[in-house]
N, CA, C and O of each residue as an XYZ file, in Angstrom:
876
protein
N      43.167    -22.320     -1.365
C      42.792    -22.379     -2.778
C      41.331    -22.781     -2.889
O      40.847    -23.616     -2.126
N      40.623    -22.173     -3.856
C      39.205    -22.444     -4.027
C      38.971    -23.840     -4.560
O      39.656    -24.287     -5.481
N      37.997    -24.531     -3.977
C      37.598    -25.845     -4.447
C      36.793    -25.676     -5.727
O      35.707    -25.097     -5.700
N      37.306    -26.169     -6.839
C      36.662    -25.947     -8.122
C      35.409    -26.775     -8.307
O      34.737    -26.626     -9.328
N      35.068    -27.628     -7.382
C      33.810    -28.375     -7.472
C      32.701    -27.653     -6.696
O      31.576    -28.149     -6.628
N      33.001    -26.502     -6.117
C      32.014    -25.749     -5.345
C      31.183    -24.892     -6.281
O      31.708    -24.210     -7.161
N      29.855    -24.943     -6.070
C      28.944    -24.165     -6.889
C      28.277    -23.077     -6.052
O      28.203    -23.178     -4.827
N      27.800    -22.048     -6.722
C      27.044    -20.977     -6.075
C      25.752    -20.786     -6.867
O      25.755    -20.803     -8.098
N      24.651    -20.606     -6.142
C      23.350    -20.439     -6.783
C      23.215    -19.044     -7.364
O      24.055    -18.176     -7.127
N      22.135    -18.833     -8.137
C      21.881    -17.505     -8.688
C      21.692    -16.498     -7.552
O      22.183    -15.372     -7.630
N      20.983    -16.903     -6.501
C      20.815    -16.008     -5.353
C      22.161    -15.689     -4.718
O      22.395    -14.561     -4.286
N      23.034    -16.667     -4.663
C      24.352    -16.437     -4.104
C      25.171    -15.486     -4.945
O      25.908    -14.657     -4.413
N      25.044    -15.601     -6.273
C      25.751    -14.694     -7.171
C      25.237    -13.265     -6.973
O      26.015    -12.313     -6.927
N      23.916    -13.135     -6.859
C      23.342    -11.808     -6.613
C      23.855    -11.226     -5.301
O      24.103    -10.025     -5.190
N      24.007    -12.097     -4.317
C      24.504    -11.645     -3.028
C      25.923    -11.137     -3.081
O      26.357    -10.420     -2.180
N      26.655    -11.493     -4.118
C      28.033    -11.029     -4.290
C      28.094     -9.698     -5.044
O      29.178     -9.186     -5.322
N      26.906     -9.136     -5.375
C      26.874     -7.841     -6.041
C      26.586     -7.891     -7.525
O      26.688     -6.878     -8.215
N      26.224     -9.070     -8.024
C      25.903     -9.205     -9.436
C      24.438     -8.824     -9.673
O      23.575     -9.100     -8.840
N      24.169     -8.188    -10.817
C      22.798     -8.005    -11.265
C      22.477     -9.129    -12.246
O      23.375     -9.825    -12.721
N      21.199     -9.297    -12.543
C      20.814    -10.348    -13.497
C      21.422    -10.085    -14.876
O      21.807    -11.017    -15.581
N      21.505     -8.809    -15.250
C      22.104     -8.482    -16.545
C      23.585     -8.847    -16.566
O      24.093     -9.322    -17.582
N      24.282     -8.627    -15.448
C      25.700     -8.987    -15.377
C      25.872    -10.502    -15.450
O      26.793    -10.997    -16.099
N      24.984    -11.230    -14.784
C      25.048    -12.694    -14.849
C      24.851    -13.157    -16.273
O      25.574    -14.025    -16.761
N      23.867    -12.574    -16.940
C      23.580    -12.972    -18.323
C      24.745    -12.663    -19.257
O      25.130    -13.489    -20.084
N      25.301    -11.459    -19.111
C      26.326    -11.019    -20.055
C      27.711    -11.591    -19.753
O      28.479    -11.855    -20.678
N      28.043    -11.785    -18.482
C      29.407    -12.166    -18.117
C      29.558    -13.648    -17.769
O      30.631    -14.224    -17.948
N      28.471    -14.266    -17.267
C      28.559    -15.693    -16.920
C      27.880    -16.578    -17.949
O      28.322    -17.695    -18.219
N      26.802    -16.064    -18.519
C      26.121    -16.844    -19.545
C      25.381    -18.042    -18.962
O      24.765    -17.946    -17.900
N      25.446    -19.157    -19.658
C      24.707    -20.362    -19.272
C      25.217    -20.919    -17.949
O      26.427    -21.008    -17.744
N      24.310    -21.297    -17.050
C      24.746    -21.900    -15.776
C      25.542    -23.176    -16.013
O      25.357    -23.855    -17.024
N      26.425    -23.496    -15.081
C      27.202    -24.737    -15.185
C      26.335    -25.952    -14.861
O      26.572    -27.048    -15.370
N      25.337    -25.750    -14.016
C      24.384    -26.812    -13.692
C      22.996    -26.194    -13.702
O      22.772    -25.133    -13.118
N      22.069    -26.864    -14.371
C      20.710    -26.353    -14.434
C      19.734    -27.515    -14.422
O      19.949    -28.521    -15.099
N      18.664    -27.380    -13.656
C      17.668    -28.434    -13.576
C      16.730    -28.174    -12.425
O      16.735    -27.086    -11.848
N      15.927    -29.158    -12.086
C      14.979    -29.027    -10.980
C      15.529    -29.712     -9.746
O      16.140    -30.779     -9.818
N      15.290    -29.057     -8.588
C      15.688    -29.637     -7.305
C      14.541    -30.517     -6.814
O      13.473    -29.994     -6.495
N      14.729    -31.845     -6.742
C      13.637    -32.743     -6.334
C      13.208    -32.524     -4.889
O      12.153    -33.009     -4.482
N      14.014    -31.798     -4.102
C      13.663    -31.563     -2.703
C      12.730    -30.376     -2.531
O      12.237    -30.130     -1.430
N      12.480    -29.636     -3.606
C      11.657    -28.433     -3.505
C      10.402    -28.577     -4.362
O      10.395    -29.277     -5.375
N       9.329    -27.886     -3.922
C       8.079    -27.915     -4.670
C       8.109    -26.952     -5.852
O       7.359    -27.126     -6.813
N       8.968    -25.941     -5.789
C       8.992    -24.927     -6.829
C       9.354    -25.527     -8.180
O      10.221    -26.396     -8.276
N       8.677    -25.050     -9.224
C       8.976    -25.496    -10.586
C      10.099    -24.680    -11.221
O      10.568    -25.001    -12.312
N      10.524    -23.626    -10.530
C      11.608    -22.809    -11.069
C      12.889    -23.634    -11.148
O      13.212    -24.361    -10.209
N      13.625    -23.531    -12.263
C      14.841    -24.328    -12.406
C      15.937    -23.862    -11.455
O      16.036    -22.678    -11.131
N      16.751    -24.804    -11.017
C      17.916    -24.483    -10.196
C      19.056    -24.127    -11.138
O      19.339    -24.859    -12.086
N      19.713    -22.992    -10.871
C      20.843    -22.563    -11.692
C      22.064    -22.420    -10.798
O      22.061    -21.633     -9.852
N      23.094    -23.175    -11.098
C      24.311    -23.164    -10.296
C      25.501    -22.770    -11.168
O      25.592    -23.134    -12.340
N      26.404    -22.016    -10.554
C      27.603    -21.560    -11.265
C      28.822    -21.990    -10.460
O      28.827    -21.913     -9.231
N      29.845    -22.438    -11.158
C      31.091    -22.790    -10.490
C      31.650    -21.553     -9.791
O      31.833    -20.506    -10.414
N      31.916    -21.682     -8.510
C      32.430    -20.555     -7.748
C      33.752    -20.072     -8.318
O      34.009    -18.868     -8.355
N      34.587    -20.991     -8.760
C      35.889    -20.614     -9.325
C      35.703    -19.758    -10.572
O      36.452    -18.806    -10.792
N      34.699    -20.096    -11.395
C      34.446    -19.308    -12.602
C      33.908    -17.934    -12.241
O      34.269    -16.939    -12.870
N      33.053    -17.871    -11.239
C      32.512    -16.596    -10.798
C      33.644    -15.696    -10.304
O      33.706    -14.516    -10.651
N      34.538    -16.263     -9.490
C      35.643    -15.474     -8.943
C      36.597    -15.018    -10.029
O      37.164    -13.929     -9.938
N      36.782    -15.832    -11.050
C      37.657    -15.462    -12.159
C      37.094    -14.255    -12.907
O      37.815    -13.312    -13.230
N      35.782    -14.308    -13.175
C      35.145    -13.203    -13.881
C      35.197    -11.933    -13.045
O      35.364    -10.837    -13.580
N      35.053    -12.081    -11.726
C      35.056    -10.917    -10.847
C      36.391    -10.181    -10.856
O      36.456     -9.033    -10.416
N      37.441    -10.801    -11.339
C      38.759    -10.156    -11.402
C      39.023     -9.490    -12.750
O      40.094     -8.925    -12.967
N      38.050     -9.557    -13.648
C      38.257     -9.001    -14.986
C      37.860     -7.527    -15.052
O      37.033     -7.081    -14.257
N      38.440     -6.758    -15.992
C      38.031     -5.359    -16.187
C      36.565     -5.238    -16.573
O      35.903     -4.269    -16.201
N      36.053     -6.217    -17.318
C      34.656     -6.172    -17.742
C      33.717     -6.189    -16.533
O      32.719     -5.468    -16.505
N      34.042     -7.012    -15.539
C      33.207     -7.076    -14.342
C      33.286     -5.753    -13.572
O      32.269     -5.235    -13.111
N      34.493     -5.217    -13.439
C      34.668     -3.965    -12.707
C      33.867     -2.844    -13.361
O      33.239     -2.040    -12.672
N      33.890     -2.794    -14.703
C      33.157     -1.768    -15.428
C      31.646     -1.941    -15.247
O      30.924     -0.971    -15.014
N      31.179     -3.192    -15.357
C      29.747     -3.459    -15.208
C      29.281     -3.149    -13.786
O      28.194     -2.603    -13.595
N      30.101     -3.496    -12.785
C      29.739     -3.235    -11.393
C      29.661     -1.741    -11.124
O      28.758     -1.277    -10.427
N      30.614     -0.980    -11.681
C      30.605      0.473    -11.488
C      29.374      1.097    -12.133
O      28.757      1.995    -11.559
N      29.017      0.624    -13.322
C      27.843      1.138    -14.014
C      26.574      0.818    -13.226
O      25.669      1.647    -13.131
N      26.515     -0.391    -12.662
C      25.358     -0.793    -11.864
C      25.210      0.085    -10.624
O      24.102      0.486    -10.266
N      26.339      0.381     -9.970
C      26.288      1.243     -8.783
C      25.829      2.643     -9.141
O      25.066      3.262     -8.400
N      26.298      3.145    -10.287
C      25.910      4.489    -10.707
C      24.418      4.551    -11.000
O      23.743      5.511    -10.630
N      23.915      3.529    -11.663
C      22.477      3.499    -11.965
C      21.665      3.405    -10.683
O      20.637      4.066    -10.538
N      22.133      2.582     -9.759
C      21.420      2.423     -8.492
C      21.393      3.728     -7.712
O      20.381      4.083     -7.108
N      22.518      4.440     -7.734
C      22.594      5.716     -7.033
C      21.658      6.738     -7.661
O      20.977      7.482     -6.955
N      21.625      6.774     -8.994
C      20.748      7.717     -9.690
C      19.287      7.404     -9.417
O      18.476      8.308     -9.212
N      18.956      6.115     -9.417
C      17.585      5.707     -9.136
C      17.184      6.092     -7.720
O      16.074      6.571     -7.487
N      18.100      5.878     -6.771
C      17.815      6.236     -5.385
C      17.627      7.732     -5.215
O      16.756      8.171     -4.465
N      18.442      8.516     -5.909
C      18.322      9.972     -5.814
C      16.995     10.448     -6.386
O      16.347     11.326     -5.817
N      16.589      9.865     -7.519
C      15.308     10.237     -8.111
C      14.159      9.868     -7.186
O      13.223     10.648     -7.007
N      14.232      8.660     -6.591
C      13.174      8.216     -5.683
C      13.066      9.148     -4.479
O      11.960      9.435     -4.021
N      14.189      9.618     -3.965
C      14.176     10.514     -2.817
C      13.574     11.870     -3.195
O      12.805     12.449     -2.427
N      13.928     12.372     -4.383
C      13.345     13.636     -4.835
C      11.841     13.503     -5.012
O      11.083     14.399     -4.639
N      11.411     12.382     -5.582
C       9.988     12.152     -5.780
C       9.266     12.045     -4.445
O       8.177     12.598     -4.285
N       9.855     11.345     -3.490
C       9.247     11.193     -2.170
C       9.064     12.555     -1.499
O       8.007     12.842     -0.936
N      10.111     13.395     -1.566
C      10.036     14.721     -0.956
C       8.961     15.575     -1.619
O       8.243     16.312     -0.943
N       8.852     15.475     -2.950
C       7.856     16.264     -3.670
C       6.439     15.822     -3.298
O       5.551     16.656     -3.120
N       6.231     14.506     -3.181
C       4.902     13.991     -2.831
C       4.526     14.415     -1.419
O       3.391     14.827     -1.180
N       5.463     14.320     -0.481
C       5.179     14.719      0.897
C       4.823     16.207      0.975
O       3.930     16.602      1.725
N       5.531     17.025      0.193
C       5.226     18.445      0.168
C       3.828     18.695     -0.377
O       3.089     19.526      0.151
N       3.466     17.975     -1.431
C       2.133     18.121     -2.021
C       1.046     17.731     -1.023
O       0.024     18.406     -0.908
N       1.280     16.638     -0.307
C       0.279     16.187      0.665
C       0.122     17.211      1.784
O      -0.991     17.469      2.242
N       1.237     17.794      2.226
C       1.181     18.770      3.324
C       0.476     20.069      2.910
O      -0.148     20.725      3.744
N       0.570     20.440      1.644
C       0.069     21.747      1.209
C      -1.248     21.680      0.444
O      -1.909     22.706      0.280
N      -1.642     20.515     -0.022
C      -2.869     20.393     -0.810
C      -4.095     20.737      0.039
O      -4.277     20.148      1.104
N      -4.941     21.675     -0.406
C      -6.174     21.964      0.340
C      -7.113     20.750      0.292
O      -7.359     20.196     -0.780
N      -7.621     20.349      1.428
C      -8.550     19.225      1.508
C      -9.960     19.779      1.617
O     -10.304     20.407      2.618
N     -10.768     19.553      0.609
C     -12.130     20.074      0.575
C     -13.112     18.961      0.928
O     -13.363     18.066      0.121
N     -13.655     19.022      2.117
C     -14.589     18.012      2.612
C     -16.007     18.423      2.232
O     -16.382     19.576      2.444
N     -16.806     17.511      1.675
C     -18.198     17.854      1.354
C     -18.946     18.308      2.607
O     -18.881     17.648      3.644
N     -19.651     19.429      2.512
C     -20.431     19.943      3.637
C     -21.894     19.571      3.395
O     -22.523     20.081      2.467
N     -22.420     18.704      4.209
C     -23.776     18.204      4.037
C     -24.590     18.430      5.303
O     -24.044     18.381      6.405
N     -25.895     18.678      5.158
C     -26.752     18.742      6.348
C     -26.717     17.404      7.084
O     -26.524     16.357      6.467
N     -26.904     17.443      8.405
C     -26.828     16.226      9.204
C     -27.639     15.067      8.675
O     -27.089     13.979      8.500
N     -28.946     15.252      8.407
C     -29.754     14.128      7.912
C     -29.242     13.561      6.590
O     -29.270     12.348      6.383
N     -28.776     14.431      5.696
C     -28.276     13.964      4.400
C     -26.989     13.172      4.566
O     -26.798     12.148      3.910
N     -26.109     13.639      5.436
C     -24.872     12.906      5.691
C     -25.184     11.532      6.274
O     -24.578     10.537      5.877
N     -26.117     11.473      7.206
C     -26.488     10.192      7.802
C     -27.073      9.259      6.756
O     -26.758      8.070      6.736
N     -27.931      9.796      5.877
C     -28.530      8.962      4.841
C     -27.462      8.387      3.920
O     -27.478      7.197      3.606
N     -26.544      9.228      3.493
C     -25.491      8.752      2.599
C     -24.570      7.758      3.297
O     -24.120      6.785      2.692
N     -24.292      8.010      4.577
C     -23.409      7.115      5.323
C     -24.017      5.729      5.449
O     -23.325      4.725      5.281
N     -25.317      5.673      5.747
C     -25.992      4.370      5.885
C     -26.034      3.657      4.539
O     -25.806      2.449      4.467
N     -26.326      4.402      3.469
C     -26.361      3.789      2.138
C     -24.981      3.238      1.772
O     -24.866      2.139      1.229
N     -23.948      4.005      2.072
C     -22.584      3.543      1.797
C     -22.276      2.278      2.575
O     -21.644      1.357      2.059
N     -22.727      2.240      3.824
C     -22.524      1.051      4.644
C     -23.212     -0.153      4.030
O     -22.644     -1.244      3.998
N     -24.432      0.035      3.542
C     -25.161     -1.066      2.914
C     -24.436     -1.557      1.663
O     -24.349     -2.760      1.417
N     -23.917     -0.614      0.877
C     -23.208     -0.989     -0.345
C     -21.937     -1.774     -0.044
O     -21.461     -2.541     -0.881
N     -21.397     -1.582      1.141
C     -20.188     -2.315      1.532
C     -20.507     -3.705      2.062
O     -19.604     -4.455      2.432
N     -21.779     -4.047      2.100
C     -22.119     -5.415      2.485
C     -22.896     -5.563      3.767
O     -23.138     -6.685      4.212
N     -23.305     -4.432      4.393
C     -24.117     -4.554      5.596
C     -25.478     -5.098      5.205
O     -25.864     -5.007      4.040
N     -26.214     -5.660      6.149
C     -27.521     -6.219      5.860
C     -28.464     -5.110      5.437
O     -28.360     -3.984      5.924
N     -29.366     -5.412      4.552
C     -30.279     -4.430      3.981
C     -31.304     -3.987      5.011
O     -31.596     -4.735      5.944
N     -31.862     -2.781      4.864
C     -32.897     -2.321      5.778
C     -34.080     -3.281      5.793
O     -34.514     -3.753      4.741
N     -34.590     -3.564      6.955
C     -35.736     -4.441      7.091
C     -35.374     -5.879      7.312
O     -36.236     -6.688      7.654
N     -34.089     -6.231      7.121
C     -33.667     -7.601      7.356
C     -33.604     -7.865      8.855
O     -33.027     -7.062      9.589
N     -34.180     -8.965      9.329
C     -34.153     -9.224     10.765
C     -32.733     -9.298     11.295
O     -31.858     -9.899     10.672
N     -32.510     -8.680     12.450
C     -31.209     -8.726     13.085
C     -31.095     -9.900     14.007
O     -32.008    -10.724     14.059
N     -29.980    -10.018     14.761
C     -29.765    -11.134     15.665
C     -30.852    -11.256     16.722
O     -31.107    -12.345     17.237
N     -31.513    -10.097     17.053
C     -32.548    -10.147     18.065
C     -33.921    -10.434     17.479
O     -34.914    -10.438     18.206
N     -33.991    -10.672     16.178
C     -35.244    -10.983     15.527
C     -36.070     -9.775     15.166
O     -37.151     -9.917     14.595
N     -35.583     -8.578     15.486
C     -36.317     -7.361     15.187
C     -35.948     -6.855     13.802
O     -34.997     -7.323     13.177
N     -36.723     -5.895     13.349
C     -36.454     -5.324     12.034
C     -35.091     -4.666     12.044
O     -34.617     -4.197     13.078
N     -34.468     -4.639     10.879
C     -33.123     -4.105     10.775
C     -33.115     -2.609     10.684
O     -34.051     -1.943     11.127
N     -32.049     -2.072     10.104
C     -31.828     -0.642     10.113
C     -32.766      0.073      9.161
O     -33.158     -0.471      8.129
N     -33.120      1.290      9.516
C     -33.924      2.166      8.686
C     -33.072      3.383      8.377
O     -32.497      3.983      9.285
N     -32.981      3.756      7.105
C     -32.085      4.841      6.726
C     -32.532      6.155      7.318
O     -33.709      6.368      7.611
N     -31.540      7.046      7.487
C     -31.816      8.350      8.079
C     -32.837      9.100      7.254
O     -32.771      9.110      6.025
N     -33.784      9.731      7.934
C     -34.797     10.511      7.258
C     -36.010      9.708      6.851
O     -37.008     10.297      6.436
N     -35.973      8.358      6.952
C     -37.122      7.539      6.589
C     -38.186      7.686      7.655
O     -37.845      7.922      8.814
N     -39.488      7.555      7.312
C     -40.556      7.726      8.283
C     -40.458      6.722      9.416
O     -40.182      5.545      9.186
N     -40.682      7.176     10.626
C     -40.686      6.306     11.792
C     -42.068      5.772     12.067
O     -42.979      5.975     11.265
N     -42.247      5.085     13.196
C     -43.535      4.510     13.530
C     -44.639      5.552     13.646
O     -45.811      5.227     13.461
N     -44.283      6.809     13.951
C     -45.292      7.848     14.087
C     -45.572      8.560     12.775
O     -46.315      9.541     12.735
N     -44.974      8.060     11.705
C     -45.205      8.642     10.386
C     -44.359      9.855     10.097
O     -44.450     10.425      9.010
N     -43.542     10.262     11.038
C     -42.690     11.429     10.835
C     -41.293     11.002     10.402
O     -40.878      9.860     10.601
N     -40.584     11.953      9.804
C     -39.207     11.669      9.424
C     -38.322     11.647     10.643
O     -38.658     12.251     11.662
N     -37.190     10.959     10.562
C     -36.244     10.901     11.665
C     -34.873     11.257     11.152
O     -34.528     10.965     10.007
N     -34.102     11.881     11.995
C     -32.758     12.289     11.583
C     -31.736     11.225     11.911
O     -30.547     11.422     11.660
N     -32.170     10.082     12.473
C     -31.216      9.064     12.858
C     -31.601      7.729     12.256
O     -32.604      7.635     11.549
N     -30.835      6.717     12.520
C     -31.043      5.404     11.922
C     -31.498      4.429     12.984
O     -30.795      4.208     13.970
N     -32.657      3.848     12.793
C     -33.196      2.933     13.783
C     -32.425      1.627     13.762
O     -32.082      1.125     12.692
N     -32.151      1.075     14.927
C     -31.512     -0.228     15.015
C     -30.011     -0.202     14.921
O     -29.380     -1.251     15.054
N     -29.402      0.961     14.695
C     -27.953      1.037     14.586
C     -27.334      0.995     15.970
O     -27.783      1.718     16.860
N     -26.305      0.164     16.183
C     -25.634      0.120     17.490
C     -25.079      1.484     17.862
O     -24.760      2.292     16.990
N     -24.967      1.736     19.146
C     -24.455      3.020     19.620
C     -23.078      3.299     19.032
O     -22.190      2.448     19.074
N     -22.914      4.475     18.494
C     -21.631      4.881     17.930
C     -21.421      4.467     16.495
O     -20.513      4.970     15.833
N     -22.258      3.544     15.990
C     -22.053      3.063     14.623
C     -22.248      4.164     13.603
O     -21.489      4.262     12.639
N     -23.260      4.992     13.806
C     -23.555      6.017     12.816
C     -22.404      6.995     12.661
O     -22.111      7.445     11.553
N     -21.758      7.322     13.757
C     -20.590      8.207     13.683
C     -19.487      7.552     12.861
O     -18.882      8.195     12.003
N     -19.228      6.276     13.124
C     -18.185      5.572     12.366
C     -18.538      5.494     10.891
O     -17.669      5.653     10.033
N     -19.805      5.250     10.593
C     -20.220      5.154      9.195
C     -20.085      6.494      8.486
O     -19.706      6.545      7.316
N     -20.395      7.581      9.194
C     -20.249      8.902      8.581
C     -18.785      9.199      8.257
O     -18.479      9.716      7.182
N     -17.888      8.875      9.175
C     -16.467      9.091      8.914
C     -16.014      8.229      7.737
O     -15.257      8.688      6.881
N     -16.476      6.987      7.697
C     -16.095      6.097      6.596
C     -16.608      6.627      5.265
O     -15.899      6.582      4.260
N     -17.837      7.126      5.257
C     -18.386      7.674      4.012
C     -17.573      8.882      3.550
O     -17.220      8.987      2.375
N     -17.279      9.789      4.475
C     -16.526     10.987      4.103
C     -15.112     10.638      3.653
O     -14.566     11.261      2.742
N     -14.529      9.640      4.302
C     -13.196      9.185      3.879
C     -13.257      8.654      2.459
O     -12.358      8.905      1.657
N     -14.324      7.917      2.148
C     -14.509      7.408      0.790
C     -14.721      8.559     -0.188
O     -14.229      8.516     -1.316
N     -15.450      9.583      0.241
C     -15.715     10.730     -0.629
C     -14.446     11.507     -0.959
O     -14.401     12.251     -1.939
N     -13.415     11.328     -0.136
C     -12.147     12.026     -0.363
C     -11.111     11.146     -1.054
O      -9.925     11.473     -1.079
N     -11.565     10.031     -1.614
C     -10.635      9.076     -2.220
C      -9.835      9.678     -3.372
O      -8.766      9.179     -3.723
N     -10.360     10.752     -3.957
C      -9.643     11.364     -5.087
C      -8.261     11.858     -4.688
O      -7.383     11.991     -5.541
N      -8.058     12.129     -3.409
C      -6.748     12.619     -2.963
C      -5.685     11.516     -2.952
O      -4.501     11.792     -2.760
N      -6.112     10.267     -3.157
C      -5.138      9.171     -3.238
C      -4.203      9.348     -4.428
O      -3.104      8.794     -4.446
N      -4.638     10.121     -5.420
C      -3.777     10.344     -6.590
C      -2.508     11.101     -6.216
O      -1.540     11.101     -6.977
N      -2.502     11.747     -5.048
C      -1.275     12.429     -4.610
C      -0.141     11.439     -4.386
O       1.027     11.826     -4.354
N      -0.480     10.162     -4.231
C       0.538      9.141     -3.986
C       1.121      8.575     -5.273
O       2.060      7.780     -5.228
N       0.583      8.970     -6.409
C       1.032      8.401     -7.675
C       2.537      8.594     -7.862
O       3.087      9.661     -7.589
N       3.173      7.543     -8.329
C       4.602      7.611     -8.605
C       5.472      7.232     -7.435
O       6.698      7.226     -7.551
N       4.855      6.911     -6.290
C       5.632      6.484     -5.127
C       5.602      4.978     -5.018
O       4.529      4.375     -5.012
N       6.764      4.368     -4.932
C       6.866      2.923     -4.795
C       7.862      2.617     -3.679
O       8.710      3.442     -3.337
N       7.741      1.437     -3.132
C       8.641      1.069     -2.050
C       7.974      1.278     -0.710
O       7.272      2.266     -0.499
N       8.196      0.346      0.189
C       7.494      0.341      1.470
C       7.763      1.591      2.301
O       6.839      2.144      2.898
N       9.015      2.044      2.348
C       9.357      3.155      3.230
C       8.743      4.462      2.758
O       8.001      5.096      3.509
N       9.033      4.881      1.533
C       8.547      6.157      1.049
C       7.040      6.209      0.942
O       6.431      7.187      1.377
N       6.421      5.192      0.380
C       4.969      5.204      0.203
C       4.260      5.092      1.548
O       3.243      5.752      1.764
N       4.777      4.271      2.448
C       4.142      4.120      3.753
C       4.086      5.439      4.501
O       3.066      5.766      5.107
N       5.165      6.196      4.467
C       5.204      7.499      5.136
C       4.181      8.443      4.531
O       3.481      9.155      5.252
N       4.093      8.450      3.206
C       3.157      9.333      2.520
C       1.711      8.929      2.807
O       0.852      9.790      2.995
N       1.444      7.641      2.840
C       0.081      7.178      3.127
C      -0.351      7.579      4.531
O      -1.493      7.990      4.737
N       0.552      7.463      5.495
C       0.212      7.856      6.863
C      -0.074      9.356      6.957
O      -1.013      9.777      7.632
N       0.743     10.150      6.273
C       0.534     11.595      6.285
C      -0.791     11.949      5.631
O      -1.527     12.796      6.139
N      -1.104     11.310      4.509
C      -2.350     11.603      3.812
C      -3.558     11.212      4.661
O      -4.524     11.969      4.752
N      -3.508     10.028      5.284
C      -4.615      9.618      6.154
C      -4.834     10.629      7.270
O      -5.969     11.002      7.566
N      -3.743     11.070      7.887
C      -3.865     12.042      8.977
C      -4.517     13.335      8.485
O      -5.418     13.866      9.135
N      -4.064     13.833      7.350
C      -4.619     15.086      6.832
C      -6.100     14.945      6.499
O      -6.881     15.859      6.762
N      -6.494     13.817      5.926
C      -7.899     13.625      5.564
C      -8.780     13.540      6.806
O      -9.849     14.148      6.863
N      -8.321     12.779      7.802
C      -9.118     12.661      9.028
C      -9.173     13.998      9.768
O     -10.212     14.350     10.327
N      -8.083     14.737      9.779
C      -8.091     16.042     10.431
C      -9.058     16.992      9.725
O      -9.745     17.780     10.374
N      -9.109     16.913      8.397
C     -10.021     17.778      7.643
C     -11.473     17.409      7.930
O     -12.330     18.282      8.065
N     -11.741     16.113      8.022
C     -13.106     15.672      8.336
C     -13.503     16.152      9.725
O     -14.606     16.663      9.921
N     -12.600     15.987     10.690
C     -12.882     16.426     12.046
C     -13.098     17.923     12.144
O     -13.919     18.379     12.939
N     -12.372     18.693     11.346
C     -12.539     20.145     11.359
C     -13.874     20.554     10.734
O     -14.520     21.495     11.196
N     -14.280     19.842      9.682
C     -15.534     20.170      9.008
C     -16.745     19.728      9.820
O     -17.794     20.372      9.782
N     -16.595     18.625     10.555
C     -17.691     18.075     11.349
C     -17.177     17.814     12.772
O     -16.721     16.708     13.062
N     -17.242     18.807     13.654
C     -16.709     18.640     15.016
C     -17.285     17.441     15.753
O     -16.607     16.867     16.605
N     -18.516     17.049     15.449
C     -19.109     15.891     16.126
C     -18.412     14.585     15.749
O     -18.574     13.574     16.432
N     -17.642     14.605     14.668
C     -16.919     13.408     14.214
C     -15.438     13.458     14.589
O     -14.697     12.518     14.302
N     -15.003     14.540     15.225
C     -13.575     14.741     15.491
C     -13.001     13.638     16.375
O     -11.877     13.186     16.151
N     -13.752     13.208     17.361
C     -13.234     12.177     18.271
C     -12.973     10.873     17.531
O     -11.949     10.227     17.753
N     -13.895     10.480     16.648
C     -13.699      9.254     15.859
C     -12.521      9.416     14.909
O     -11.773      8.466     14.682
N     -12.352     10.602     14.357
C     -11.216     10.847     13.459
C      -9.896     10.723     14.221
O      -8.938     10.149     13.703
N      -9.839     11.247     15.428
C      -8.618     11.129     16.229
C      -8.345      9.665     16.579
O      -7.194      9.230     16.602
N      -9.402      8.918     16.849
C      -9.228      7.490     17.156
C      -8.632      6.754     15.965
O      -7.746      5.915     16.127
N      -9.116      7.068     14.777
C      -8.599      6.387     13.580
C      -7.156      6.770     13.291
O      -6.362      5.936     12.856
N      -6.820      8.015     13.530
C      -5.421      8.422     13.343
C      -4.517      7.626     14.257
O      -3.448      7.172     13.848
N      -4.952      7.455     15.509
C      -4.141      6.704     16.478
C      -4.044      5.231     16.104
O      -2.992      4.616     16.274
N      -5.126      4.664     15.601
C      -5.147      3.231     15.281
C      -4.449      2.943     13.962
O      -3.680      1.988     13.859
N      -4.714      3.768     12.948
C      -4.202      3.503     11.608
C      -2.805      4.088     11.394
O      -2.120      3.734     10.434
N      -2.384      4.989     12.296
C      -1.047      5.563     12.155
C      -1.016      6.773     11.254
O       0.046      7.359     11.044
């Protein structure tokens, strides 16, 4: 026989298959309510007599509410699955148009984008005390233009170009609209990242290796 002095928390009631609406409509006011002095949370503790919960669970009203809740949950899950499939199809078929820029212009934009993200400004002394980066195409010591960036660590310019192009393709993030939940959205995000990096690598073969590296690292 159930001990009528036994209480169950709101989380415990939910664990038995109750929704918050069912708790509100069928159980009403908690049998015990207040703050737990052992916890830092300001949220009130709500306890329900287990015997009362079990009594309600045997009523036709509970059975009807539980069936309705399951039906709604099933419908929501079906809609989410249809939406997930539609988004994945859109990502797989959407043409990815990568900006085609001359090498010097791409380098200039990539360096500027890097600076806007918080890199040190051109001319700022670096750790070695020398002058900092000079944007692509800026005059060098001989007074001529250069197609590269002075002071940039080896390989950095390639990474910056990929980052700039990835940023330039941010508009494709709208393909993810309407997707929620870790599983469905995570899968779609990985697919979209792969497609964007593959498109960048196809448009700029010199960046393909960095794009493949990012696909492997980012998933």
